[in-house]
Amino acid sequence: KAVDVLTISAYLIPVALVLEAYNAWRDQKGSEVIANEAKQTIKDLLEIINISYHMNSYTASPELIAEKYARFVILSEQILRSSLFINECIVIDNLNFKLNEFNVICWAVKGIGLESDPVRNHNEFKNKLAGKVGYIGSLGMSLVKILRPYSVYQKDFKFKKI
């Protein structure tokens, strides 16, 4: 019977080691996916902040405002998708709350573009936008601060259970 235990152990130990290595690899790969998504979201957030200031600039032409507004709409949707993905995969304190605040202000800006054509009514558009730019900047930077440690692997990833 002692031989049987040794024989069984000889088979089980390598299997356990393979499973452990696989689980470690899977967690590492998951962390890499989330870190890359966080990096892209940060870049998109910084770009949307920059765009909002450009749209509100007193030197911005109606055509530039319209171009920046179209990019703003695309970026806001990318940020929402990426952030929801990250939030669905890992536990991050305050991400959901800040993401909701940021999306509310982005929806408000999109609504301004629907109400006031950025080309034909660019002064009206800029006047309505003026009160939103600071919020976009501060909320966007709050999200950047939340996501940055995950983008550079400074925080442990706590994956949500499926």
mmCIF file of C-alpha atoms in Angstrom, residues 13-156:
data_model
loop_
_atom_site.group_PDB
_atom_site.id
_atom_site.type_symbol
_atom_site.label_atom_id
_atom_site.label_comp_id
_atom_site.label_asym_id
_atom_site.label_seq_id
_atom_site.Cartn_x
_atom_site.Cartn_y
_atom_site.Cartn_z
ATOM 1 C CA ILE A 13 2.010 16.386 -7.721
ATOM 2 C CA PRO A 14 2.775 17.262 -11.384
ATOM 3 C CA VAL A 15 -0.940 17.754 -12.083
ATOM 4 C CA ALA A 16 -1.235 20.106 -9.087
ATOM 5 C CA LEU A 17 1.836 22.042 -10.248
ATOM 6 C CA VAL A 18 0.427 22.397 -13.769
ATOM 7 C CA LEU A 19 -2.905 23.624 -12.415
ATOM 8 C CA GLU A 20 -1.164 26.126 -10.144
ATOM 9 C CA ALA A 21 0.969 27.414 -13.033
ATOM 10 C CA TYR A 22 -2.131 27.702 -15.232
ATOM 11 C CA ASN A 23 -4.037 29.674 -12.563
ATOM 12 C CA ALA A 24 -1.087 32.034 -12.073
ATOM 13 C CA TRP A 25 -0.790 32.545 -15.849
ATOM 14 C CA ARG A 26 -4.560 33.159 -16.157
ATOM 15 C CA ASP A 27 -4.499 35.802 -13.411
ATOM 16 C CA GLN A 28 -1.442 37.447 -14.943
ATOM 17 C CA LYS A 29 -3.073 37.504 -18.390
ATOM 18 C CA GLY A 30 -6.285 38.928 -16.904
ATOM 19 C CA SER A 31 -4.278 41.642 -15.147
ATOM 20 C CA GLU A 32 -2.540 42.468 -18.424
ATOM 21 C CA VAL A 33 -5.864 42.812 -20.252
ATOM 22 C CA ILE A 34 -7.262 45.129 -17.556
ATOM 23 C CA ALA A 35 -4.039 47.175 -17.381
ATOM 24 C CA ASN A 36 -4.077 47.725 -21.147
ATOM 25 C CA GLU A 37 -7.742 48.709 -21.048
ATOM 26 C CA ALA A 38 -7.037 51.113 -18.169
ATOM 27 C CA LYS A 39 -4.123 52.667 -20.107
ATOM 28 C CA GLN A 40 -6.298 53.271 -23.160
ATOM 29 C CA THR A 41 -9.108 54.670 -21.029
ATOM 30 C CA ILE A 42 -6.672 57.094 -19.387
ATOM 31 C CA LYS A 43 -5.446 58.256 -22.801
ATOM 32 C CA ASP A 44 -9.053 58.736 -23.941
ATOM 33 C CA LEU A 45 -9.901 60.649 -20.759
ATOM 34 C CA LEU A 46 -6.935 62.986 -21.204
ATOM 35 C CA GLU A 47 -7.890 63.546 -24.831
ATOM 36 C CA ILE A 48 -11.541 64.297 -24.017
ATOM 37 C CA ILE A 49 -10.444 66.796 -21.345
ATOM 38 C CA ASN A 50 -8.182 68.480 -23.886
ATOM 39 C CA ILE A 51 -10.957 68.502 -26.497
ATOM 40 C CA SER A 52 -13.442 70.095 -24.107
ATOM 41 C CA TYR A 53 -11.015 72.952 -23.447
ATOM 42 C CA HIS A 54 -10.387 73.363 -27.188
ATOM 43 C CA MET A 55 -14.124 73.519 -27.915
ATOM 44 C CA ASN A 56 -14.490 76.229 -25.288
ATOM 45 C CA SER A 57 -11.507 78.268 -26.509
ATOM 46 C CA TYR A 58 -12.349 81.798 -27.648
ATOM 47 C CA THR A 59 -10.151 81.272 -30.725
ATOM 48 C CA ALA A 60 -11.870 78.055 -31.837
ATOM 49 C CA SER A 61 -13.536 78.358 -35.230
ATOM 50 C CA PRO A 62 -17.021 76.887 -35.749
ATOM 51 C CA GLU A 63 -15.503 74.165 -37.941
ATOM 52 C CA LEU A 64 -12.939 73.225 -35.285
ATOM 53 C CA ILE A 65 -15.651 73.146 -32.630
ATOM 54 C CA ALA A 66 -17.751 70.817 -34.806
ATOM 55 C CA GLU A 67 -14.742 68.564 -35.449
ATOM 56 C CA LYS A 68 -13.838 68.438 -31.753
ATOM 57 C CA TYR A 69 -17.472 67.844 -30.782
ATOM 58 C CA ALA A 70 -17.703 64.818 -33.103
ATOM 59 C CA ARG A 71 -14.519 63.414 -31.555
ATOM 60 C CA PHE A 72 -15.878 64.173 -28.064
ATOM 61 C CA VAL A 73 -18.972 62.071 -28.767
ATOM 62 C CA ILE A 74 -16.886 59.112 -29.985
ATOM 63 C CA LEU A 75 -14.448 59.316 -27.072
ATOM 64 C CA SER A 76 -17.177 59.595 -24.456
ATOM 65 C CA GLU A 77 -18.711 56.356 -25.757
ATOM 66 C CA GLN A 78 -15.308 54.617 -25.828
ATOM 67 C CA ILE A 79 -14.607 55.733 -22.260
ATOM 68 C CA LEU A 80 -17.994 54.464 -21.116
ATOM 69 C CA ARG A 81 -17.491 51.070 -22.791
ATOM 70 C CA SER A 82 -13.953 50.614 -21.487
ATOM 71 C CA SER A 83 -14.779 51.745 -17.965
ATOM 72 C CA LEU A 84 -17.837 49.509 -17.787
ATOM 73 C CA PHE A 85 -15.689 46.586 -18.937
ATOM 74 C CA ILE A 86 -13.067 47.307 -16.274
ATOM 75 C CA ASN A 87 -15.749 47.791 -13.622
ATOM 76 C CA GLU A 88 -17.388 44.507 -14.625
ATOM 77 C CA CYS A 89 -14.112 42.578 -14.305
ATOM 78 C CA ILE A 90 -12.419 43.902 -11.174
ATOM 79 C CA VAL A 91 -13.321 45.590 -7.912
ATOM 80 C CA ILE A 92 -12.228 49.246 -7.821
ATOM 81 C CA ASP A 93 -13.496 51.562 -5.086
ATOM 82 C CA ASN A 94 -15.381 54.633 -6.375
ATOM 83 C CA LEU A 95 -15.004 53.739 -10.064
ATOM 84 C CA ASN A 96 -18.711 53.197 -10.621
ATOM 85 C CA PHE A 97 -19.676 56.404 -8.787
ATOM 86 C CA LYS A 98 -17.144 58.594 -10.632
ATOM 87 C CA LEU A 99 -17.959 56.929 -13.940
ATOM 88 C CA ASN A 100 -21.647 57.756 -13.473
ATOM 89 C CA GLU A 101 -20.830 61.391 -12.690
ATOM 90 C CA PHE A 102 -18.551 61.630 -15.718
ATOM 91 C CA ASN A 103 -21.163 60.101 -18.007
ATOM 92 C CA VAL A 104 -23.834 62.518 -16.795
ATOM 93 C CA ILE A 105 -21.650 65.487 -17.736
ATOM 94 C CA CYS A 106 -20.755 63.911 -21.101
ATOM 95 C CA TRP A 107 -24.453 63.367 -21.837
ATOM 96 C CA ALA A 108 -25.063 67.016 -20.984
ATOM 97 C CA VAL A 109 -22.390 68.097 -23.479
ATOM 98 C CA LYS A 110 -23.842 65.805 -26.138
ATOM 99 C CA GLY A 111 -27.245 67.353 -25.443
ATOM 100 C CA ILE A 112 -25.806 70.825 -25.956
ATOM 101 C CA GLY A 113 -24.587 69.716 -29.382
ATOM 102 C CA LEU A 114 -28.050 68.471 -30.261
ATOM 103 C CA GLU A 115 -29.713 71.700 -29.076
ATOM 104 C CA SER A 116 -27.175 74.168 -30.455
ATOM 105 C CA ASP A 117 -25.430 73.274 -33.697
ATOM 106 C CA PRO A 118 -21.679 73.791 -33.102
ATOM 107 C CA VAL A 119 -21.227 75.335 -36.586
ATOM 108 C CA ARG A 120 -24.339 77.497 -37.057
ATOM 109 C CA ASN A 121 -24.777 78.448 -33.387
ATOM 110 C CA HIS A 122 -21.198 78.187 -32.189
ATOM 111 C CA ASN A 123 -21.458 81.098 -29.713
ATOM 112 C CA GLU A 124 -24.554 79.602 -28.112
ATOM 113 C CA PHE A 125 -22.839 76.199 -28.059
ATOM 114 C CA LYS A 126 -19.728 77.628 -26.392
ATOM 115 C CA ASN A 127 -21.790 79.576 -23.830
ATOM 116 C CA LYS A 128 -23.673 76.437 -22.791
ATOM 117 C CA LEU A 129 -20.471 74.397 -22.795
ATOM 118 C CA ALA A 130 -18.536 76.878 -20.619
ATOM 119 C CA GLY A 131 -20.078 75.678 -17.366
ATOM 120 C CA LYS A 132 -19.350 72.038 -18.168
ATOM 121 C CA VAL A 133 -15.652 72.182 -19.103
ATOM 122 C CA GLY A 134 -14.346 72.405 -15.537
ATOM 123 C CA TYR A 135 -16.492 69.433 -14.490
ATOM 124 C CA ILE A 136 -15.212 67.376 -17.411
ATOM 125 C CA GLY A 137 -11.656 68.179 -16.379
ATOM 126 C CA SER A 138 -12.078 67.450 -12.673
ATOM 127 C CA LEU A 139 -14.194 64.305 -13.101
ATOM 128 C CA GLY A 140 -11.928 63.056 -15.894
ATOM 129 C CA MET A 141 -8.854 63.525 -13.731
ATOM 130 C CA SER A 142 -10.600 61.731 -10.845
ATOM 131 C CA LEU A 143 -11.091 58.742 -13.133
ATOM 132 C CA VAL A 144 -7.474 58.952 -14.290
ATOM 133 C CA LYS A 145 -6.310 58.862 -10.653
ATOM 134 C CA ILE A 146 -8.512 55.844 -9.956
ATOM 135 C CA LEU A 147 -7.344 53.908 -13.035
ATOM 136 C CA ARG A 148 -3.646 54.859 -13.089
ATOM 137 C CA PRO A 149 -2.457 52.406 -10.403
ATOM 138 C CA TYR A 150 -4.097 49.567 -12.328
ATOM 139 C CA SER A 151 -2.593 50.656 -15.630
ATOM 140 C CA VAL A 152 0.935 50.327 -14.235
ATOM 141 C CA TYR A 153 0.349 47.292 -11.982
ATOM 142 C CA GLN A 154 0.734 49.266 -8.731
ATOM 143 C CA LYS A 155 -2.437 47.793 -7.238
ATOM 144 C CA ASP A 156 -3.467 44.192 -6.902
#
